[in-house]
JSON list of C-alpha atoms in Angstrom, two decimals:
[
{"chain": "A", "resi": 1, "resn": "UNK", "atom": "CA", "xyz": [-2.03, -27.12, 43.84]},
{"chain": "A", "resi": 2, "resn": "UNK", "atom": "CA", "xyz": [0.11, -28.47, 40.96]},
{"chain": "A", "resi": 3, "resn": "UNK", "atom": "CA", "xyz": [-2.62, -28.17, 38.43]},
{"chain": "A", "resi": 4, "resn": "UNK", "atom": "CA", "xyz": [-3.52, -24.58, 39.22]},
{"chain": "A", "resi": 5, "resn": "UNK", "atom": "CA", "xyz": [-2.38, -21.86, 36.82]},
{"chain": "A", "resi": 6, "resn": "UNK", "atom": "CA", "xyz": [-2.92, -18.19, 36.22]},
{"chain": "A", "resi": 7, "resn": "UNK", "atom": "CA", "xyz": [-6.49, -17.31, 35.19]},
{"chain": "A", "resi": 8, "resn": "UNK", "atom": "CA", "xyz": [-5.76, -15.66, 31.84]},
{"chain": "A", "resi": 9, "resn": "UNK", "atom": "CA", "xyz": [-8.72, -14.31, 29.83]},
{"chain": "A", "resi": 10, "resn": "UNK", "atom": "CA", "xyz": [-7.42, -15.64, 26.60]},
{"chain": "A", "resi": 11, "resn": "UNK", "atom": "CA", "xyz": [-10.34, -17.98, 26.01]},
{"chain": "A", "resi": 12, "resn": "UNK", "atom": "CA", "xyz": [-12.20, -15.69, 23.61]},
{"chain": "A", "resi": 13, "resn": "UNK", "atom": "CA", "xyz": [-9.35, -13.63, 22.35]},
{"chain": "A", "resi": 14, "resn": "UNK", "atom": "CA", "xyz": [-9.65, -13.10, 18.61]},
{"chain": "A", "resi": 15, "resn": "UNK", "atom": "CA", "xyz": [-6.74, -12.79, 16.18]},
{"chain": "A", "resi": 16, "resn": "UNK", "atom": "CA", "xyz": [-7.56, -9.42, 14.57]},
{"chain": "A", "resi": 17, "resn": "UNK", "atom": "CA", "xyz": [-5.06, -9.84, 11.76]},
{"chain": "A", "resi": 18, "resn": "UNK", "atom": "CA", "xyz": [-6.10, -11.06, 8.36]},
{"chain": "A", "resi": 19, "resn": "UNK", "atom": "CA", "xyz": [-4.90, -14.41, 7.29]},
{"chain": "A", "resi": 20, "resn": "UNK", "atom": "CA", "xyz": [-6.61, -14.41, 3.96]},
{"chain": "A", "resi": 21, "resn": "UNK", "atom": "CA", "xyz": [-7.51, -11.72, 1.54]},
{"chain": "A", "resi": 22, "resn": "UNK", "atom": "CA", "xyz": [-11.15, -10.47, 1.19]},
{"chain": "A", "resi": 23, "resn": "UNK", "atom": "CA", "xyz": [-10.96, -10.64, -2.55]},
{"chain": "A", "resi": 24, "resn": "UNK", "atom": "CA", "xyz": [-12.38, -13.67, -4.35]},
{"chain": "A", "resi": 25, "resn": "UNK", "atom": "CA", "xyz": [-10.06, -13.07, -7.38]},
{"chain": "A", "resi": 26, "resn": "UNK", "atom": "CA", "xyz": [-8.76, -16.65, -8.04]},
{"chain": "A", "resi": 27, "resn": "UNK", "atom": "CA", "xyz": [-5.30, -15.34, -9.27]},
{"chain": "A", "resi": 28, "resn": "UNK", "atom": "CA", "xyz": [-4.75, -13.24, -6.13]},
{"chain": "A", "resi": 29, "resn": "UNK", "atom": "CA", "xyz": [-5.65, -16.18, -3.97]},
{"chain": "A", "resi": 30, "resn": "UNK", "atom": "CA", "xyz": [-3.30, -18.50, -5.84]},
{"chain": "A", "resi": 31, "resn": "UNK", "atom": "CA", "xyz": [-0.50, -16.09, -5.18]},
{"chain": "A", "resi": 32, "resn": "UNK", "atom": "CA", "xyz": [-1.48, -16.08, -1.48]},
{"chain": "A", "resi": 33, "resn": "UNK", "atom": "CA", "xyz": [-1.23, -19.89, -1.52]},
{"chain": "A", "resi": 34, "resn": "UNK", "atom": "CA", "xyz": [2.13, -19.73, -3.18]},
{"chain": "A", "resi": 35, "resn": "UNK", "atom": "CA", "xyz": [3.57, -17.22, -0.73]},
{"chain": "A", "resi": 36, "resn": "UNK", "atom": "CA", "xyz": [2.00, -19.03, 2.25]},
{"chain": "A", "resi": 37, "resn": "UNK", "atom": "CA", "xyz": [3.96, -22.15, 1.07]},
{"chain": "A", "resi": 38, "resn": "UNK", "atom": "CA", "xyz": [7.17, -20.08, 0.65]},
{"chain": "A", "resi": 39, "resn": "UNK", "atom": "CA", "xyz": [6.80, -18.34, 3.95]},
{"chain": "A", "resi": 40, "resn": "UNK", "atom": "CA", "xyz": [6.47, -21.70, 5.69]},
{"chain": "A", "resi": 41, "resn": "UNK", "atom": "CA", "xyz": [9.18, -23.61, 3.84]},
{"chain": "A", "resi": 42, "resn": "UNK", "atom": "CA", "xyz": [11.87, -20.96, 3.46]},
{"chain": "A", "resi": 43, "resn": "UNK", "atom": "CA", "xyz": [13.53, -19.10, 6.34]},
{"chain": "A", "resi": 44, "resn": "UNK", "atom": "CA", "xyz": [12.78, -15.78, 4.74]},
{"chain": "A", "resi": 45, "resn": "UNK", "atom": "CA", "xyz": [11.24, -12.78, 6.25]},
{"chain": "A", "resi": 46, "resn": "UNK", "atom": "CA", "xyz": [10.64, -11.24, 2.78]},
{"chain": "A", "resi": 47, "resn": "UNK", "atom": "CA", "xyz": [8.16, -13.99, 2.00]},
{"chain": "A", "resi": 48, "resn": "UNK", "atom": "CA", "xyz": [6.37, -13.48, 5.26]},
{"chain": "A", "resi": 49, "resn": "UNK", "atom": "CA", "xyz": [6.09, -9.78, 4.61]},
{"chain": "A", "resi": 50, "resn": "UNK", "atom": "CA", "xyz": [4.80, -10.27, 1.12]},
{"chain": "A", "resi": 51, "resn": "UNK", "atom": "CA", "xyz": [2.19, -12.82, 2.33]},
{"chain": "A", "resi": 52, "resn": "UNK", "atom": "CA", "xyz": [1.01, -10.38, 5.09]},
{"chain": "A", "resi": 53, "resn": "UNK", "atom": "CA", "xyz": [0.73, -7.53, 2.55]},
{"chain": "A", "resi": 54, "resn": "UNK", "atom": "CA", "xyz": [-1.20, -9.64, 0.08]},
{"chain": "A", "resi": 55, "resn": "UNK", "atom": "CA", "xyz": [-3.88, -10.14, 2.60]},
{"chain": "A", "resi": 56, "resn": "UNK", "atom": "CA", "xyz": [-4.19, -6.42, 3.37]},
{"chain": "A", "resi": 57, "resn": "UNK", "atom": "CA", "xyz": [-7.05, -4.18, 2.36]},
{"chain": "A", "resi": 58, "resn": "UNK", "atom": "CA", "xyz": [-6.88, -1.91, -0.62]},
{"chain": "A", "resi": 59, "resn": "UNK", "atom": "CA", "xyz": [-6.25, 1.13, 1.62]},
{"chain": "A", "resi": 60, "resn": "UNK", "atom": "CA", "xyz": [-3.28, -0.63, 3.12]},
{"chain": "A", "resi": 61, "resn": "UNK", "atom": "CA", "xyz": [-1.89, -1.46, -0.32]},
{"chain": "A", "resi": 62, "resn": "UNK", "atom": "CA", "xyz": [-1.49, 2.04, -1.73]},
{"chain": "A", "resi": 63, "resn": "UNK", "atom": "CA", "xyz": [-0.27, 2.44, -5.29]},
{"chain": "A", "resi": 64, "resn": "UNK", "atom": "CA", "xyz": [3.20, 3.68, -6.31]},
{"chain": "A", "resi": 65, "resn": "UNK", "atom": "CA", "xyz": [4.15, 5.73, -9.31]},
{"chain": "A", "resi": 66, "resn": "UNK", "atom": "CA", "xyz": [6.89, 4.93, -11.75]},
{"chain": "A", "resi": 67, "resn": "UNK", "atom": "CA", "xyz": [8.61, 8.26, -10.81]},
{"chain": "A", "resi": 68, "resn": "UNK", "atom": "CA", "xyz": [8.76, 7.19, -7.08]},
{"chain": "A", "resi": 69, "resn": "UNK", "atom": "CA", "xyz": [10.12, 3.74, -8.17]},
{"chain": "A", "resi": 70, "resn": "UNK", "atom": "CA", "xyz": [12.81, 5.51, -10.30]},
{"chain": "A", "resi": 71, "resn": "UNK", "atom": "CA", "xyz": [13.85, 7.53, -7.19]},
{"chain": "A", "resi": 72, "resn": "UNK", "atom": "CA", "xyz": [13.98, 4.50, -4.93]},
{"chain": "A", "resi": 73, "resn": "UNK", "atom": "CA", "xyz": [15.86, 2.32, -7.45]},
{"chain": "A", "resi": 74, "resn": "UNK", "atom": "CA", "xyz": [18.44, 5.07, -8.24]},
{"chain": "A", "resi": 75, "resn": "UNK", "atom": "CA", "xyz": [22.01, 3.91, -7.62]},
{"chain": "A", "resi": 76, "resn": "UNK", "atom": "CA", "xyz": [20.82, 0.40, -7.08]},
{"chain": "A", "resi": 77, "resn": "UNK", "atom": "CA", "xyz": [22.42, -2.65, -8.67]},
{"chain": "A", "resi": 78, "resn": "UNK", "atom": "CA", "xyz": [20.73, -3.35, -12.06]},
{"chain": "A", "resi": 79, "resn": "UNK", "atom": "CA", "xyz": [20.07, -6.96, -10.99]},
{"chain": "A", "resi": 80, "resn": "UNK", "atom": "CA", "xyz": [17.79, -5.79, -8.16]},
{"chain": "A", "resi": 81, "resn": "UNK", "atom": "CA", "xyz": [14.09, -6.12, -8.55]},
{"chain": "A", "resi": 82, "resn": "UNK", "atom": "CA", "xyz": [11.68, -3.57, -7.06]},
{"chain": "A", "resi": 83, "resn": "UNK", "atom": "CA", "xyz": [8.74, -5.40, -5.42]},
{"chain": "A", "resi": 84, "resn": "UNK", "atom": "CA", "xyz": [5.43, -3.72, -4.82]},
{"chain": "A", "resi": 85, "resn": "UNK", "atom": "CA", "xyz": [2.49, -5.51, -3.16]},
{"chain": "A", "resi": 86, "resn": "UNK", "atom": "CA", "xyz": [0.01, -3.22, -4.90]},
{"chain": "A", "resi": 87, "resn": "UNK", "atom": "CA", "xyz": [-0.39, -1.25, -8.12]},
{"chain": "A", "resi": 88, "resn": "UNK", "atom": "CA", "xyz": [2.21, 0.59, -10.19]},
{"chain": "A", "resi": 89, "resn": "UNK", "atom": "CA", "xyz": [0.86, 3.64, -11.96]},
{"chain": "A", "resi": 90, "resn": "UNK", "atom": "CA", "xyz": [2.18, 6.07, -14.57]},
{"chain": "A", "resi": 91, "resn": "UNK", "atom": "CA", "xyz": [3.43, 9.51, -13.79]},
{"chain": "A", "resi": 92, "resn": "UNK", "atom": "CA", "xyz": [3.31, 11.78, -16.91]},
{"chain": "A", "resi": 93, "resn": "UNK", "atom": "CA", "xyz": [5.53, 14.41, -15.19]},
{"chain": "A", "resi": 94, "resn": "UNK", "atom": "CA", "xyz": [8.57, 12.06, -15.54]},
{"chain": "A", "resi": 95, "resn": "UNK", "atom": "CA", "xyz": [9.82, 12.28, -19.05]},
{"chain": "A", "resi": 96, "resn": "UNK", "atom": "CA", "xyz": [12.49, 9.67, -19.23]},
{"chain": "A", "resi": 97, "resn": "UNK", "atom": "CA", "xyz": [12.33, 6.53, -17.20]},
{"chain": "A", "resi": 98, "resn": "UNK", "atom": "CA", "xyz": [15.44, 4.45, -16.34]},
{"chain": "A", "resi": 99, "resn": "UNK", "atom": "CA", "xyz": [15.61, 0.74, -16.99]},
{"chain": "A", "resi": 100, "resn": "UNK", "atom": "CA", "xyz": [14.36, -1.26, -13.98]},
{"chain": "A", "resi": 101, "resn": "UNK", "atom": "CA", "xyz": [12.93, -4.54, -13.10]},
{"chain": "A", "resi": 102, "resn": "UNK", "atom": "CA", "xyz": [9.60, -4.28, -11.22]},
{"chain": "A", "resi": 103, "resn": "UNK", "atom": "CA", "xyz": [7.38, -6.87, -9.74]},
{"chain": "A", "resi": 104, "resn": "UNK", "atom": "CA", "xyz": [3.74, -5.85, -8.66]},
{"chain": "A", "resi": 105, "resn": "UNK", "atom": "CA", "xyz": [0.26, -7.23, -8.23]},
{"chain": "A", "resi": 106, "resn": "UNK", "atom": "CA", "xyz": [-0.95, -4.92, -10.95]},
{"chain": "A", "resi": 107, "resn": "UNK", "atom": "CA", "xyz": [0.43, -2.42, -13.54]},
{"chain": "A", "resi": 108, "resn": "UNK", "atom": "CA", "xyz": [-1.59, 0.19, -15.36]},
{"chain": "A", "resi": 109, "resn": "UNK", "atom": "CA", "xyz": [-1.24, -0.22, -19.17]},
{"chain": "A", "resi": 110, "resn": "UNK", "atom": "CA", "xyz": [0.77, 2.96, -19.62]},
{"chain": "A", "resi": 111, "resn": "UNK", "atom": "CA", "xyz": [3.08, 2.16, -16.66]},
{"chain": "A", "resi": 112, "resn": "UNK", "atom": "CA", "xyz": [3.84, -1.29, -17.97]},
{"chain": "A", "resi": 113, "resn": "UNK", "atom": "CA", "xyz": [4.40, -0.05, -21.48]},
{"chain": "A", "resi": 114, "resn": "UNK", "atom": "CA", "xyz": [6.79, 2.62, -20.29]},
{"chain": "A", "resi": 115, "resn": "UNK", "atom": "CA", "xyz": [8.80, 0.24, -18.02]},
{"chain": "A", "resi": 116, "resn": "UNK", "atom": "CA", "xyz": [9.26, -2.30, -20.96]},
{"chain": "A", "resi": 117, "resn": "UNK", "atom": "CA", "xyz": [10.10, 0.52, -23.52]},
{"chain": "A", "resi": 118, "resn": "UNK", "atom": "CA", "xyz": [12.77, 1.92, -21.18]},
{"chain": "A", "resi": 119, "resn": "UNK", "atom": "CA", "xyz": [14.45, -1.55, -21.30]},
{"chain": "A", "resi": 120, "resn": "UNK", "atom": "CA", "xyz": [13.18, -2.78, -17.94]},
{"chain": "A", "resi": 121, "resn": "UNK", "atom": "CA", "xyz": [10.85, -5.66, -17.02]},
{"chain": "A", "resi": 122, "resn": "UNK", "atom": "CA", "xyz": [7.39, -5.72, -15.45]},
{"chain": "A", "resi": 123, "resn": "UNK", "atom": "CA", "xyz": [6.97, -9.19, -13.91]},
{"chain": "A", "resi": 124, "resn": "UNK", "atom": "CA", "xyz": [4.34, -10.92, -11.74]},
{"chain": "A", "resi": 125, "resn": "UNK", "atom": "CA", "xyz": [4.74, -12.51, -8.27]},
{"chain": "A", "resi": 126, "resn": "UNK", "atom": "CA", "xyz": [4.70, -16.06, -9.61]},
{"chain": "A", "resi": 127, "resn": "UNK", "atom": "CA", "xyz": [7.58, -15.16, -11.85]},
{"chain": "A", "resi": 128, "resn": "UNK", "atom": "CA", "xyz": [9.39, -13.52, -8.88]},
{"chain": "A", "resi": 129, "resn": "UNK", "atom": "CA", "xyz": [8.87, -16.66, -6.87]},
{"chain": "A", "resi": 130, "resn": "UNK", "atom": "CA", "xyz": [10.77, -18.61, -9.52]},
{"chain": "A", "resi": 131, "resn": "UNK", "atom": "CA", "xyz": [13.57, -16.11, -9.87]},
{"chain": "A", "resi": 132, "resn": "UNK", "atom": "CA", "xyz": [14.02, -15.03, -6.24]},
{"chain": "A", "resi": 133, "resn": "UNK", "atom": "CA", "xyz": [12.35, -17.57, -3.92]},
{"chain": "A", "resi": 134, "resn": "UNK", "atom": "CA", "xyz": [13.85, -16.13, -0.88]},
{"chain": "A", "resi": 135, "resn": "UNK", "atom": "CA", "xyz": [13.61, -12.47, -1.85]},
{"chain": "A", "resi": 136, "resn": "UNK", "atom": "CA", "xyz": [17.39, -12.05, -2.21]},
{"chain": "A", "resi": 137, "resn": "UNK", "atom": "CA", "xyz": [18.51, -9.05, -4.26]},
{"chain": "A", "resi": 138, "resn": "UNK", "atom": "CA", "xyz": [15.07, -7.45, -4.15]},
{"chain": "A", "resi": 139, "resn": "UNK", "atom": "CA", "xyz": [13.90, -3.99, -2.80]},
{"chain": "A", "resi": 140, "resn": "UNK", "atom": "CA", "xyz": [10.42, -4.12, -1.11]},
{"chain": "A", "resi": 141, "resn": "UNK", "atom": "CA", "xyz": [8.60, -0.92, -1.58]},
{"chain": "A", "resi": 142, "resn": "UNK", "atom": "CA", "xyz": [5.18, 0.60, -0.87]},
{"chain": "A", "resi": 143, "resn": "UNK", "atom": "CA", "xyz": [3.29, 3.77, -1.89]},
{"chain": "A", "resi": 144, "resn": "UNK", "atom": "CA", "xyz": [2.35, 6.61, 0.39]},
{"chain": "A", "resi": 145, "resn": "UNK", "atom": "CA", "xyz": [-0.58, 5.53, 2.47]},
{"chain": "A", "resi": 146, "resn": "UNK", "atom": "CA", "xyz": [-1.64, 9.05, 3.49]},
{"chain": "A", "resi": 147, "resn": "UNK", "atom": "CA", "xyz": [-1.75, 10.45, 0.08]},
{"chain": "A", "resi": 148, "resn": "UNK", "atom": "CA", "xyz": [-5.52, 9.75, -0.16]},
{"chain": "A", "resi": 149, "resn": "UNK", "atom": "CA", "xyz": [-7.76, 12.77, -0.36]},
{"chain": "A", "resi": 150, "resn": "UNK", "atom": "CA", "xyz": [-9.77, 11.51, 2.61]},
{"chain": "A", "resi": 151, "resn": "UNK", "atom": "CA", "xyz": [-6.77, 11.90, 4.92]},
{"chain": "A", "resi": 152, "resn": "UNK", "atom": "CA", "xyz": [-6.97, 15.66, 4.55]},
{"chain": "A", "resi": 153, "resn": "UNK", "atom": "CA", "xyz": [-10.40, 15.60, 6.20]},
{"chain": "A", "resi": 154, "resn": "UNK", "atom": "CA", "xyz": [-9.32, 13.62, 9.31]},
{"chain": "A", "resi": 155, "resn": "UNK", "atom": "CA", "xyz": [-9.67, 15.55, 12.52]},
{"chain": "A", "resi": 156, "resn": "UNK", "atom": "CA", "xyz": [-12.11, 18.34, 13.45]},
{"chain": "A", "resi": 157, "resn": "UNK", "atom": "CA", "xyz": [-12.29, 21.24, 11.03]},
{"chain": "A", "resi": 158, "resn": "UNK", "atom": "CA", "xyz": [-12.82, 24.74, 12.44]},
{"chain": "A", "resi": 159, "resn": "UNK", "atom": "CA", "xyz": [-11.06, 23.96, 15.89]},
{"chain": "A", "resi": 160, "resn": "UNK", "atom": "CA", "xyz": [-8.26, 26.31, 16.79]},
{"chain": "A", "resi": 161, "resn": "UNK", "atom": "CA", "xyz": [-4.98, 24.94, 15.48]},
{"chain": "A", "resi": 162, "resn": "UNK", "atom": "CA", "xyz": [-6.62, 22.34, 13.39]},
{"chain": "A", "resi": 163, "resn": "UNK", "atom": "CA", "xyz": [-5.74, 22.21, 9.61]},
{"chain": "A", "resi": 164, "resn": "UNK", "atom": "CA", "xyz": [-8.29, 19.70, 8.75]},
{"chain": "A", "resi": 165, "resn": "UNK", "atom": "CA", "xyz": [-10.13, 20.21, 5.46]},
{"chain": "A", "resi": 166, "resn": "UNK", "atom": "CA", "xyz": [-13.85, 20.75, 5.95]},
{"chain": "A", "resi": 167, "resn": "UNK", "atom": "CA", "xyz": [-16.38, 18.95, 3.75]},
{"chain": "A", "resi": 168, "resn": "UNK", "atom": "CA", "xyz": [-17.92, 22.05, 2.10]},
{"chain": "A", "resi": 169, "resn": "UNK", "atom": "CA", "xyz": [-20.28, 21.97, -0.84]},
{"chain": "A", "resi": 170, "resn": "UNK", "atom": "CA", "xyz": [-18.35, 24.74, -2.67]},
{"chain": "A", "resi": 171, "resn": "UNK", "atom": "CA", "xyz": [-15.38, 26.98, -2.01]},
{"chain": "A", "resi": 172, "resn": "UNK", "atom": "CA", "xyz": [-17.03, 30.41, -2.48]},
{"chain": "A", "resi": 173, "resn": "UNK", "atom": "CA", "xyz": [-17.88, 33.52, -0.53]},
{"chain": "A", "resi": 174, "resn": "UNK", "atom": "CA", "xyz": [-21.15, 32.09, 0.76]},
{"chain": "A", "resi": 175, "resn": "UNK", "atom": "CA", "xyz": [-19.86, 28.83, 2.07]},
{"chain": "A", "resi": 176, "resn": "UNK", "atom": "CA", "xyz": [-18.53, 28.66, 5.69]},
{"chain": "A", "resi": 177, "resn": "UNK", "atom": "CA", "xyz": [-16.81, 31.90, 5.51]},
{"chain": "A", "resi": 178, "resn": "UNK", "atom": "CA", "xyz": [-18.56, 34.00, 8.24]},
{"chain": "A", "resi": 179, "resn": "UNK", "atom": "CA", "xyz": [-18.98, 32.85, 11.88]},
{"chain": "A", "resi": 180, "resn": "UNK", "atom": "CA", "xyz": [-15.70, 31.47, 13.23]},
{"chain": "A", "resi": 181, "resn": "UNK", "atom": "CA", "xyz": [-13.80, 32.77, 10.23]},
{"chain": "A", "resi": 182, "resn": "UNK", "atom": "CA", "xyz": [-13.75, 36.58, 10.87]},
{"chain": "A", "resi": 183, "resn": "UNK", "atom": "CA", "xyz": [-13.81, 38.84, 13.97]},
{"chain": "A", "resi": 184, "resn": "UNK", "atom": "CA", "xyz": [-16.77, 40.80, 12.72]},
{"chain": "A", "resi": 185, "resn": "UNK", "atom": "CA", "xyz": [-19.07, 37.74, 12.82]},
{"chain": "A", "resi": 186, "resn": "UNK", "atom": "CA", "xyz": [-18.73, 36.42, 16.26]},
{"chain": "A", "resi": 187, "resn": "UNK", "atom": "CA", "xyz": [-15.24, 35.15, 16.54]},
{"chain": "A", "resi": 188, "resn": "UNK", "atom": "CA", "xyz": [-12.25, 34.00, 14.49]},
{"chain": "A", "resi": 189, "resn": "UNK", "atom": "CA", "xyz": [-10.31, 30.75, 15.10]}
]
């Protein structure tokens, strides 16, 4: 009975996590190679996290605005670099931007110009790997994942207690305003 073990059903178990990005963009894939090497050869959780996020889908790499970056980097040491595995976008509501060092996969043209004009730096991940190979003195940030319009529609619209936004052709008097919306037409939720 020495050779017997527990009959575990792990034979056909799939690893559901991504280990490479879907994109065929050669530059993105080179960065993945670079961070795969760093994650393996350095004892740094930062590099493992960056690698994992680089392989994520677009939905799981939400953009972040320069205003949110400014809030997160407030009262931080000027040597610290904000790291975003995703896009950095402009926010026209923020009039003056503080000087900050930001590393991201992608910057919108206006966001990059504003960061540089404010006396900051907009760097890429290959440059970050040279400067901070273990991720010391960095702040890893992400955007709000549930800020997408589609999230408002999740759930069942019209159910009592639900605040889901219905998919309606137009928001007028004639569109989904009668039955279920007022007592005089059947019922009101």
